[in-house]
Amino acid sequence: MSDKKHYGFTTTILHGDRQKAIEHGSLHRPIHTSVAFGYRDARQLASVFQGKEPGFRYGRQGNPTVSALEDKISKMEDGIASLCFATGMGAIGAVFQALLRAGDHVVSSSFLFGNTNSLWQTVAGQGVGVAFVDATDAERVAAAITPATRIVFVETIANPRTQIADLKRIGELCQARGILYIVDNTMTTPYLFRPKAVLAGLVVNALTKSIGGHGNALGGSLTDTGVYDWSRYPNIFDNYKKAAPAQWGIAQIRAKALRDFGASLGPEAAHHIAVGAETLALRMERTSANALALARMLEADERVAAVHYPGLASHPQHAIAGELFRSFGSLLSFELKDGIDCFDFLNRLQLAIPASNLGDTRTLVIPVAHTIFYEMGAERRASMGIAESLIRVSVGIEDTADLLDDFRAALAGA
Ligand SMILES: *Cc1c(COP(=O)(O)O)cnc(C)c1O
């Protein structure tokens, strides 16, 4: 593969590894299980430790298999560098560990993955102020910013209600104020959307979901898009200011989060995720088509009270989604009419599996209020627009007719 020619998304993922020679002509990067990396010349070991030459030191801070995946993710997101973590939460936790100090302030979308919501509550108890705002409206984000605001954090398509942040205007706002803009791109993936296009400085991906795509490995990543000027960020330690400012953020996150807190991705998981990523585009096309067909069918059914899917014209941010995203993704949620028991409905499904994950090849369903959003309580659920009967569907790549038949039959029994 030539280094110069500009290839498409999938071609780049498939052939990118071969830009560096791999022994025996292997087409996959090998799974390097070694924790330590030996050097013949002890001076070279010291030089690697001091950052004067490239090389691996100890598996917690870097591993060749993980590093190959990081390169792949940087290409997918058109970023300058990426770091992988053991889970998506490990990646989001790293933001707190490496970049925030007591007295700092974060503005976060109130429409959030449940565990991220829980993480921000923890952070609030540790001296960091967090303002939750309706991020579908950039004005509300602007109004919540204080002189101590360091980070604005949003998701692209929020799980499970599918609200879409006012991504572009929030990006412009953050750039004007020198605030770090972090976008969790898990639900769109870099195939449907690149947050760099809306001036995000850091991009989160839960690799566990669509990028790995098969529900067989946990992982997360942070990508520096190169958009943010780290010389404007007040919390960078002098130690990480040796190289050009573009590298300060990742250098500090690698040391202060990955090295000190240790949520490192293992090489076997990295390999699973890298192989899964090869078919990301194909799977996203298929799940998006399946999800749109299912959303339309549910919306037309009299037993369904509401359907939340950005591909429907009835979705409040349908226009923004159409403008920014290549297609509308695999996440939808819906509410059954009063009097229909959501558990009875779920138990009638033959293909869709009651299970908690997203972006799997198989269709998964979950009653949100009773499971993933149970702990936060009814009041906070209501403030996030989570109905007690809400069912989240992570649409898989099954044959469309089989999937629709399954939901049609389960509704018919209601
Ligand atoms: C699942 C998910 C995460 C967390 O990823 P894990 O790998 O499960 O820790 C973060 N953000 C979003 C939007 C997610 O869907």
CSV table of C-alpha atoms and ligand atoms in Angstrom, one decimal:
chain,number,residue,atom,x,y,z
A,1,MET,CA,0.0,0.0,0.0
A,2,SER,CA,1.5,3.3,-1.0
A,3,ASP,CA,1.8,5.9,1.7
A,4,LYS,CA,0.8,8.8,-0.5
A,5,LYS,CA,-2.4,7.9,-2.3
A,6,HIS,CA,-5.6,8.8,-0.5
A,7,TYR,CA,-7.7,5.6,0.1
A,8,GLY,CA,-11.3,5.2,1.3
A,9,PHE,CA,-12.3,4.4,4.9
A,10,THR,CA,-12.3,0.6,4.7
A,11,THR,CA,-9.3,0.3,2.4
A,12,THR,CA,-7.3,2.3,4.8
A,13,ILE,CA,-8.3,0.1,7.8
A,14,LEU,CA,-7.6,-3.1,5.8
A,15,HIS,CA,-4.2,-2.2,4.4
A,16,GLY,CA,-2.8,0.4,6.9
A,17,ASP,CA,-1.0,-2.2,9.0
A,18,ARG,CA,1.2,-3.2,6.0
A,19,GLN,CA,2.7,0.3,5.8
A,20,LYS,CA,5.2,-1.0,8.4
A,21,ALA,CA,6.9,-4.4,7.6
A,22,ILE,CA,5.4,-7.4,9.5
A,23,GLU,CA,7.5,-10.5,9.9
A,24,HIS,CA,6.8,-13.5,7.6
A,25,GLY,CA,4.5,-11.4,5.5
A,26,SER,CA,1.8,-11.7,8.2
A,27,LEU,CA,-1.3,-9.7,7.2
A,28,HIS,CA,-2.3,-9.1,10.8
A,29,ARG,CA,-0.2,-7.4,13.3
A,30,PRO,CA,1.0,-10.1,15.8
A,31,ILE,CA,-0.4,-10.4,19.3
A,32,HIS,CA,2.6,-9.4,21.4
A,33,THR,CA,2.0,-10.8,24.9
A,34,SER,CA,5.3,-9.7,26.4
A,35,VAL,CA,5.0,-7.3,29.3
A,36,ALA,CA,8.7,-6.3,29.2
A,37,PHE,CA,10.9,-5.2,26.3
A,38,GLY,CA,14.6,-6.1,26.5
A,39,TYR,CA,17.4,-3.9,25.2
A,40,ARG,CA,20.9,-5.2,24.5
A,41,ASP,CA,22.4,-1.8,25.2
A,42,ALA,CA,21.3,-0.5,28.7
A,43,ARG,CA,21.9,3.0,27.5
A,44,GLN,CA,19.2,2.5,24.9
A,45,LEU,CA,16.8,1.3,27.6
A,46,ALA,CA,17.6,4.6,29.5
A,47,SER,CA,17.1,6.6,26.4
A,48,VAL,CA,13.7,5.0,25.7
A,49,PHE,CA,12.7,5.7,29.3
A,50,GLN,CA,13.7,9.3,28.9
A,51,GLY,CA,11.6,9.7,25.8
A,52,LYS,CA,14.7,10.4,23.7
A,53,GLU,CA,14.0,7.6,21.3
A,54,PRO,CA,10.9,5.5,20.5
A,55,GLY,CA,10.4,2.1,22.0
A,56,PHE,CA,8.4,0.1,24.5
A,57,ARG,CA,9.2,0.0,28.2
A,58,TYR,CA,6.5,-1.9,30.1
A,59,GLY,CA,3.2,-3.2,29.0
A,60,ARG,CA,1.1,-0.8,31.1
A,61,GLN,CA,2.3,2.2,29.1
A,62,GLY,CA,2.4,0.7,25.7
A,63,ASN,CA,2.4,-2.5,23.7
A,64,PRO,CA,3.1,-3.1,20.0
A,65,THR,CA,-0.3,-4.7,19.3
A,66,VAL,CA,-2.2,-2.0,21.1
A,67,SER,CA,0.0,0.6,19.4
A,68,ALA,CA,-1.0,-0.7,16.0
A,69,LEU,CA,-4.7,-0.4,17.0
A,70,GLU,CA,-4.0,3.2,18.2
A,71,ASP,CA,-2.6,4.0,14.7
A,72,LYS,CA,-5.7,2.5,13.1
A,73,ILE,CA,-8.1,4.5,15.3
A,74,SER,CA,-6.1,7.7,14.6
A,75,LYS,CA,-6.5,7.1,10.9
A,76,MET,CA,-10.3,6.4,11.3
A,77,GLU,CA,-10.7,9.6,13.2
A,78,ASP,CA,-8.2,11.6,11.1
A,79,GLY,CA,-6.5,12.4,14.4
A,80,ILE,CA,-2.8,13.0,15.3
A,81,ALA,CA,-2.6,10.4,18.1
A,82,SER,CA,-4.7,7.9,20.0
A,83,LEU,CA,-4.5,6.0,23.3
A,84,CYS,CA,-6.3,2.8,24.1
A,85,PHE,CA,-7.8,1.8,27.4
A,86,ALA,CA,-9.2,-1.4,28.9
A,87,THR,CA,-12.8,-0.1,28.5
A,88,GLY,CA,-14.6,2.9,27.2
A,89,MET,CA,-15.1,4.0,30.9
A,90,GLY,CA,-11.3,3.7,31.3
A,91,ALA,CA,-10.9,6.2,28.5
A,92,ILE,CA,-13.4,8.6,29.9
A,93,GLY,CA,-12.0,8.2,33.5
A,94,ALA,CA,-8.6,9.1,32.0
A,95,VAL,CA,-9.9,12.5,31.1
A,96,PHE,CA,-10.7,13.1,34.8
A,97,GLN,CA,-7.5,11.6,36.1
A,98,ALA,CA,-5.2,13.4,33.7
A,99,LEU,CA,-6.8,16.7,32.9
A,100,LEU,CA,-8.9,17.9,35.8
A,101,ARG,CA,-7.9,19.4,39.2
A,102,ALA,CA,-9.9,20.4,42.3
A,103,GLY,CA,-11.7,23.7,41.5
A,104,ASP,CA,-12.1,23.0,37.8
A,105,HIS,CA,-15.5,23.0,36.2
A,106,VAL,CA,-17.0,20.7,33.5
A,107,VAL,CA,-20.1,21.4,31.4
A,108,SER,CA,-21.6,18.1,30.4
A,109,SER,CA,-24.6,17.1,28.3
A,110,SER,CA,-27.3,15.8,30.6
A,111,PHE,CA,-28.1,13.2,28.0
A,112,LEU,CA,-25.4,10.6,28.7
A,113,PHE,CA,-24.5,7.0,28.9
A,114,GLY,CA,-25.5,6.0,32.4
A,115,ASN,CA,-22.0,5.2,33.7
A,116,THR,CA,-20.6,8.5,32.4
A,117,ASN,CA,-23.3,10.2,34.3
A,118,SER,CA,-22.3,8.2,37.4
A,119,LEU,CA,-18.6,9.1,36.8
A,120,TRP,CA,-19.5,12.9,36.7
A,121,GLN,CA,-21.3,12.5,40.0
A,122,THR,CA,-18.2,10.9,41.5
A,123,VAL,CA,-16.0,13.7,40.2
A,124,ALA,CA,-18.3,16.3,41.7
A,125,GLY,CA,-17.6,14.8,45.1
A,126,GLN,CA,-13.9,15.2,44.5
A,127,GLY,CA,-13.8,19.0,44.0
A,128,VAL,CA,-14.7,19.3,40.3
A,129,GLY,CA,-17.9,21.2,39.5
A,130,VAL,CA,-20.1,19.6,36.9
A,131,ALA,CA,-23.0,21.4,35.2
A,132,PHE,CA,-25.5,19.2,33.3
A,133,VAL,CA,-27.2,21.0,30.5
A,134,ASP,CA,-29.5,20.2,27.6
A,135,ALA,CA,-26.7,20.1,24.9
A,136,THR,CA,-29.2,20.0,22.0
A,137,ASP,CA,-29.1,23.8,22.6
A,138,ALA,CA,-25.7,25.5,22.3
A,139,GLU,CA,-27.1,28.6,24.1
A,140,ARG,CA,-27.6,26.5,27.3
A,141,VAL,CA,-24.0,25.2,27.1
A,142,ALA,CA,-22.8,28.8,26.7
A,143,ALA,CA,-24.8,29.9,29.7
A,144,ALA,CA,-23.3,27.2,31.9
A,145,ILE,CA,-19.7,28.1,31.1
A,146,THR,CA,-17.8,29.7,34.0
A,147,PRO,CA,-14.2,31.1,34.2
A,148,ALA,CA,-13.2,27.7,35.7
A,149,THR,CA,-14.7,25.6,32.9
A,150,ARG,CA,-12.0,23.4,31.4
A,151,ILE,CA,-14.0,20.9,29.4
A,152,VAL,CA,-17.3,20.6,27.6
A,153,PHE,CA,-18.4,16.9,27.2
A,154,VAL,CA,-21.1,15.7,24.9
A,155,GLU,CA,-22.2,12.5,23.1
A,156,THR,CA,-23.1,12.5,19.4
A,157,ILE,CA,-26.3,10.4,19.6
A,158,ALA,CA,-27.1,10.0,23.3
A,159,ASN,CA,-27.8,6.6,24.6
A,160,PRO,CA,-30.7,5.7,25.1
A,161,ARG,CA,-33.0,8.5,24.0
A,162,THR,CA,-31.0,9.5,20.9
A,163,GLN,CA,-30.9,13.2,21.5
A,164,ILE,CA,-28.2,14.8,19.3
A,165,ALA,CA,-26.1,17.6,20.7
A,166,ASP,CA,-25.7,20.9,18.8
A,167,LEU,CA,-22.3,19.6,17.8
A,168,LYS,CA,-21.2,22.3,15.5
A,169,ARG,CA,-22.2,25.4,17.4
A,170,ILE,CA,-20.8,23.9,20.7
A,171,GLY,CA,-17.5,23.3,18.8
A,172,GLU,CA,-17.3,26.9,17.7
A,173,LEU,CA,-18.1,28.1,21.2
A,174,CYS,CA,-15.4,26.0,22.7
A,175,GLN,CA,-12.8,27.1,20.2
A,176,ALA,CA,-13.6,30.8,20.8
A,177,ARG,CA,-13.2,30.3,24.6
A,178,GLY,CA,-10.2,28.0,24.5
A,179,ILE,CA,-12.1,25.2,26.2
A,180,LEU,CA,-11.4,21.6,25.5
A,181,TYR,CA,-14.3,20.0,23.6
A,182,ILE,CA,-14.6,16.3,24.1
A,183,VAL,CA,-17.1,14.3,22.0
A,184,ASP,CA,-18.0,10.7,22.8
A,185,ASN,CA,-18.4,9.3,19.2
A,186,THR,CA,-19.4,5.7,20.3
A,187,MET,CA,-22.9,5.8,18.8
A,188,THR,CA,-21.9,7.2,15.5
A,189,THR,CA,-18.4,5.7,15.1
A,190,PRO,CA,-15.8,7.4,12.9
A,191,TYR,CA,-17.5,5.8,9.9
A,192,LEU,CA,-20.7,7.8,10.3
A,193,PHE,CA,-19.1,11.0,11.8
A,194,ARG,CA,-15.7,12.5,12.6
A,195,PRO,CA,-16.0,14.9,15.6
A,196,LYS,CA,-12.9,16.7,14.2
A,197,ALA,CA,-15.3,18.2,11.7
A,198,VAL,CA,-17.1,20.1,14.5
A,199,LEU,CA,-13.8,21.2,16.2
A,200,ALA,CA,-13.6,18.5,18.9
A,201,GLY,CA,-10.2,18.4,20.5
A,202,LEU,CA,-10.5,14.9,22.0
A,203,VAL,CA,-12.7,12.0,20.7
A,204,VAL,CA,-13.9,9.1,22.9
A,205,ASN,CA,-14.7,5.8,21.4
A,206,ALA,CA,-16.0,2.8,23.4
A,207,LEU,CA,-14.3,0.2,21.2
A,208,THR,CA,-16.4,-2.4,23.0
A,209,LYS,CA,-19.3,-1.3,20.9
A,210,SER,CA,-19.5,-0.9,17.1
A,211,ILE,CA,-15.7,-0.6,16.3
A,212,GLY,CA,-14.9,-4.1,17.9
A,213,GLY,CA,-18.5,-4.9,16.9
A,214,HIS,CA,-18.9,-8.5,17.9
A,215,GLY,CA,-19.3,-8.3,21.7
A,216,ASN,CA,-16.2,-10.3,22.3
A,217,ALA,CA,-13.7,-7.7,23.7
A,218,LEU,CA,-13.8,-4.6,25.9
A,219,GLY,CA,-11.9,-1.5,25.0
A,220,GLY,CA,-11.9,2.3,24.8
A,221,SER,CA,-9.9,5.0,23.2
A,222,LEU,CA,-9.1,8.7,23.2
A,223,THR,CA,-8.0,10.5,20.0
A,224,ASP,CA,-6.4,13.9,19.8
A,225,THR,CA,-7.7,15.4,16.6
A,226,GLY,CA,-5.0,18.1,16.6
A,227,VAL,CA,-7.7,20.8,16.7
A,228,TYR,CA,-7.1,21.9,20.3
A,229,ASP,CA,-4.3,24.2,21.2
A,230,TRP,CA,-2.9,22.7,24.4
A,231,SER,CA,-0.9,25.8,25.2
A,232,ARG,CA,-4.2,27.2,26.2
A,233,TYR,CA,-4.9,24.4,28.7
A,234,PRO,CA,-3.9,25.4,32.3
A,235,ASN,CA,-3.4,22.0,33.8
A,236,ILE,CA,-0.4,20.7,31.8
A,237,PHE,CA,2.6,19.8,34.0
A,238,ASP,CA,6.0,21.2,32.9
A,239,ASN,CA,7.2,17.6,32.4
A,240,TYR,CA,4.9,17.1,29.4
A,241,LYS,CA,5.7,20.5,27.8
A,242,LYS,CA,9.0,19.4,26.2
A,243,ALA,CA,7.7,18.6,22.8
A,244,ALA,CA,5.5,20.8,20.6
A,245,PRO,CA,2.1,21.8,22.2
A,246,ALA,CA,0.2,19.4,19.9
A,247,GLN,CA,1.7,16.5,21.8
A,248,TRP,CA,1.2,17.8,25.4
A,249,GLY,CA,-2.3,16.4,25.9
A,250,ILE,CA,-1.6,12.8,24.9
A,251,ALA,CA,1.7,12.8,26.7
A,252,GLN,CA,0.1,13.8,29.9
A,253,ILE,CA,-2.8,11.4,29.5
A,254,ARG,CA,-0.4,8.6,28.8
A,255,ALA,CA,1.6,9.2,32.0
A,256,LYS,CA,-1.0,10.6,34.4
A,257,ALA,CA,-3.9,8.3,33.4
A,258,LEU,CA,-2.6,5.2,31.6
A,259,ARG,CA,0.6,4.8,33.6
A,260,ASP,CA,-0.6,5.9,37.0
A,261,PHE,CA,-4.1,4.5,37.0
A,262,GLY,CA,-3.3,1.5,34.8
A,263,ALA,CA,-6.6,0.8,32.8
A,264,SER,CA,-4.5,-0.5,29.9
A,265,LEU,CA,-5.9,-2.5,27.0
A,266,GLY,CA,-4.6,-6.0,26.7
A,267,PRO,CA,-3.0,-7.2,23.4
A,268,GLU,CA,-5.6,-10.0,22.8
A,269,ALA,CA,-8.5,-7.6,23.1
A,270,ALA,CA,-6.6,-5.1,20.9
A,271,HIS,CA,-6.3,-7.9,18.2
A,272,HIS,CA,-10.1,-8.7,18.4
A,273,ILE,CA,-11.0,-5.1,18.1
A,274,ALA,CA,-8.6,-4.5,15.2
A,275,VAL,CA,-10.1,-7.4,13.3
A,276,GLY,CA,-13.6,-6.3,14.1
A,277,ALA,CA,-12.8,-2.8,12.9
A,278,GLU,CA,-12.1,-4.1,9.4
A,279,THR,CA,-15.9,-4.6,8.8
A,280,LEU,CA,-17.1,-1.4,10.6
A,281,ALA,CA,-18.3,0.3,7.5
A,282,LEU,CA,-20.2,-2.8,6.2
A,283,ARG,CA,-21.8,-3.4,9.6
A,284,MET,CA,-22.8,0.3,10.1
A,285,GLU,CA,-24.5,0.4,6.6
A,286,ARG,CA,-26.4,-2.8,7.5
A,287,THR,CA,-27.4,-1.8,11.0
A,288,SER,CA,-28.4,1.7,10.0
A,289,ALA,CA,-30.7,0.2,7.3
A,290,ASN,CA,-32.1,-2.3,9.7
A,291,ALA,CA,-32.7,0.3,12.4
A,292,LEU,CA,-34.5,2.7,10.0
A,293,ALA,CA,-36.8,-0.1,8.8
A,294,LEU,CA,-37.5,-1.2,12.4
A,295,ALA,CA,-38.1,2.4,13.6
A,296,ARG,CA,-40.6,3.0,10.7
A,297,MET,CA,-42.4,-0.2,11.5
A,298,LEU,CA,-42.6,0.6,15.2
A,299,GLU,CA,-43.7,4.2,14.6
A,300,ALA,CA,-46.6,3.0,12.5
A,301,ASP,CA,-47.8,0.5,15.2
A,302,GLU,CA,-50.7,1.6,17.3
A,303,ARG,CA,-49.3,-0.3,20.4
A,304,VAL,CA,-46.2,1.9,20.4
A,305,ALA,CA,-46.4,5.3,22.2
A,306,ALA,CA,-43.1,6.8,20.9
A,307,VAL,CA,-40.0,5.9,18.8
A,308,HIS,CA,-36.7,7.7,19.2
A,309,TYR,CA,-34.5,7.3,16.1
A,310,PRO,CA,-32.6,10.1,14.4
A,311,GLY,CA,-33.5,8.7,11.0
A,312,LEU,CA,-37.2,9.4,11.5
A,313,ALA,CA,-38.6,12.8,10.3
A,314,SER,CA,-40.3,13.0,13.6
A,315,HIS,CA,-37.0,13.1,15.5
A,316,PRO,CA,-36.3,16.7,16.8
A,317,GLN,CA,-32.7,16.7,15.5
A,318,HIS,CA,-33.4,14.8,12.3
A,319,ALA,CA,-32.1,17.6,10.1
A,320,ILE,CA,-28.8,18.0,12.1
A,321,ALA,CA,-28.3,14.2,11.9
A,322,GLY,CA,-28.9,14.2,8.2
A,323,GLU,CA,-26.4,17.0,7.7
A,324,LEU,CA,-23.6,15.7,9.9
A,325,PHE,CA,-23.9,11.9,9.9
A,326,ARG,CA,-23.4,9.5,7.0
A,327,SER,CA,-26.4,7.4,8.2
A,328,PHE,CA,-28.4,7.2,11.4
A,329,GLY,CA,-26.8,4.4,13.3
A,330,SER,CA,-27.8,1.3,15.2
A,331,LEU,CA,-29.4,2.7,18.3
A,332,LEU,CA,-33.1,3.2,18.7
A,333,SER,CA,-35.5,3.3,21.6
A,334,PHE,CA,-39.2,3.2,22.0
A,335,GLU,CA,-42.0,3.3,24.5
A,336,LEU,CA,-45.0,1.0,24.6
A,337,LYS,CA,-48.5,2.3,25.3
A,338,ASP,CA,-49.7,2.3,28.9
A,339,GLY,CA,-51.1,-1.1,29.9
A,340,ILE,CA,-48.6,-3.1,27.8
A,341,ASP,CA,-46.0,-4.8,30.1
A,342,CYS,CA,-42.5,-4.3,28.6
A,343,PHE,CA,-41.2,-7.5,30.2
A,344,ASP,CA,-44.0,-9.6,28.6
A,345,PHE,CA,-43.2,-7.9,25.3
A,346,LEU,CA,-39.5,-8.6,25.6
A,347,ASN,CA,-40.1,-12.2,26.5
A,348,ARG,CA,-42.0,-12.8,23.3
A,349,LEU,CA,-39.1,-11.8,21.1
A,350,GLN,CA,-37.4,-14.8,19.6
A,351,LEU,CA,-34.3,-13.3,17.9
A,352,ALA,CA,-33.7,-10.0,19.8
A,353,ILE,CA,-31.9,-10.9,23.0
A,354,PRO,CA,-32.5,-9.2,26.4
A,355,ALA,CA,-28.9,-8.1,27.1
A,356,SER,CA,-26.9,-5.1,28.0
A,357,ASN,CA,-24.5,-4.1,25.2
A,358,LEU,CA,-24.5,-2.0,22.1
A,359,GLY,CA,-23.1,-2.3,18.6
A,360,ASP,CA,-23.1,-6.1,18.6
A,361,THR,CA,-23.8,-8.0,15.4
A,362,ARG,CA,-26.9,-9.4,17.1
A,363,THR,CA,-29.9,-7.3,18.0
A,364,LEU,CA,-30.0,-6.7,21.8
A,365,VAL,CA,-32.9,-5.2,23.8
A,366,ILE,CA,-33.1,-3.9,27.3
A,367,PRO,CA,-35.8,-2.2,29.5
A,368,VAL,CA,-33.8,0.9,30.4
A,369,ALA,CA,-35.4,2.2,33.6
A,370,HIS,CA,-35.3,-1.3,35.3
A,371,THR,CA,-31.7,-2.0,34.4
A,372,ILE,CA,-29.0,0.3,33.2
A,373,PHE,CA,-30.7,3.5,34.5
A,374,TYR,CA,-32.2,1.8,37.7
A,375,GLU,CA,-29.6,3.1,40.2
A,376,MET,CA,-30.0,6.8,39.4
A,377,GLY,CA,-33.6,6.8,40.5
A,378,ALA,CA,-36.9,8.0,39.0
A,379,GLU,CA,-36.3,11.7,39.4
A,380,ARG,CA,-33.1,11.8,37.5
A,381,ARG,CA,-34.5,9.5,34.9
A,382,ALA,CA,-37.4,11.8,34.4
A,383,SER,CA,-35.0,14.8,34.0
A,384,MET,CA,-33.2,12.8,31.3
A,385,GLY,CA,-36.5,12.0,29.5
A,386,ILE,CA,-36.4,8.3,30.3
A,387,ALA,CA,-39.9,6.8,30.4
A,388,GLU,CA,-40.4,3.9,32.7
A,389,SER,CA,-41.5,1.7,29.7
A,390,LEU,CA,-38.5,2.7,27.5
A,391,ILE,CA,-37.0,-0.2,25.6
A,392,ARG,CA,-33.5,0.4,24.0
A,393,VAL,CA,-32.7,-1.6,20.9
A,394,SER,CA,-29.2,-2.1,19.7
A,395,VAL,CA,-30.0,-3.2,16.1
A,396,GLY,CA,-27.8,-6.0,14.7
A,397,ILE,CA,-27.0,-7.2,11.2
A,398,GLU,CA,-29.7,-9.9,11.0
A,399,ASP,CA,-31.7,-10.1,7.7
A,400,THR,CA,-34.1,-7.2,7.8
A,401,ALA,CA,-37.2,-9.3,7.2
A,402,ASP,CA,-36.4,-11.7,10.1
A,403,LEU,CA,-35.8,-8.8,12.4
A,404,LEU,CA,-39.1,-7.0,11.5
A,405,ASP,CA,-41.0,-10.3,11.8
A,406,ASP,CA,-39.7,-10.8,15.3
A,407,PHE,CA,-40.8,-7.4,16.5
A,408,ARG,CA,-44.1,-7.6,14.6
A,409,ALA,CA,-45.0,-11.0,16.2
A,410,ALA,CA,-44.1,-9.8,19.7
A,411,LEU,CA,-46.3,-6.7,19.3
A,412,ALA,CA,-49.1,-8.8,18.0
A,413,GLY,CA,-49.2,-10.7,21.2
A,414,ALA,CA,-49.5,-7.5,23.2
B,1,LIG,C1,-20.6,1.7,26.4
B,1,LIG,C2,-20.3,3.1,26.3
B,1,LIG,C3,-19.3,3.7,27.1
B,1,LIG,C4,-18.4,2.8,28.0
B,1,LIG,O1,-17.8,1.8,27.3
B,1,LIG,P1,-17.3,0.4,28.1
B,1,LIG,O2,-16.4,-0.2,27.2
B,1,LIG,O3,-18.6,-0.3,28.3
B,1,LIG,O4,-16.7,0.9,29.4
B,1,LIG,C5,-19.1,5.0,27.0
B,1,LIG,N1,-19.8,5.8,26.2
B,1,LIG,C6,-20.8,5.3,25.5
B,1,LIG,C7,-21.7,6.3,24.7
B,1,LIG,C8,-21.1,4.0,25.5
B,1,LIG,O5,-22.2,3.5,24.8
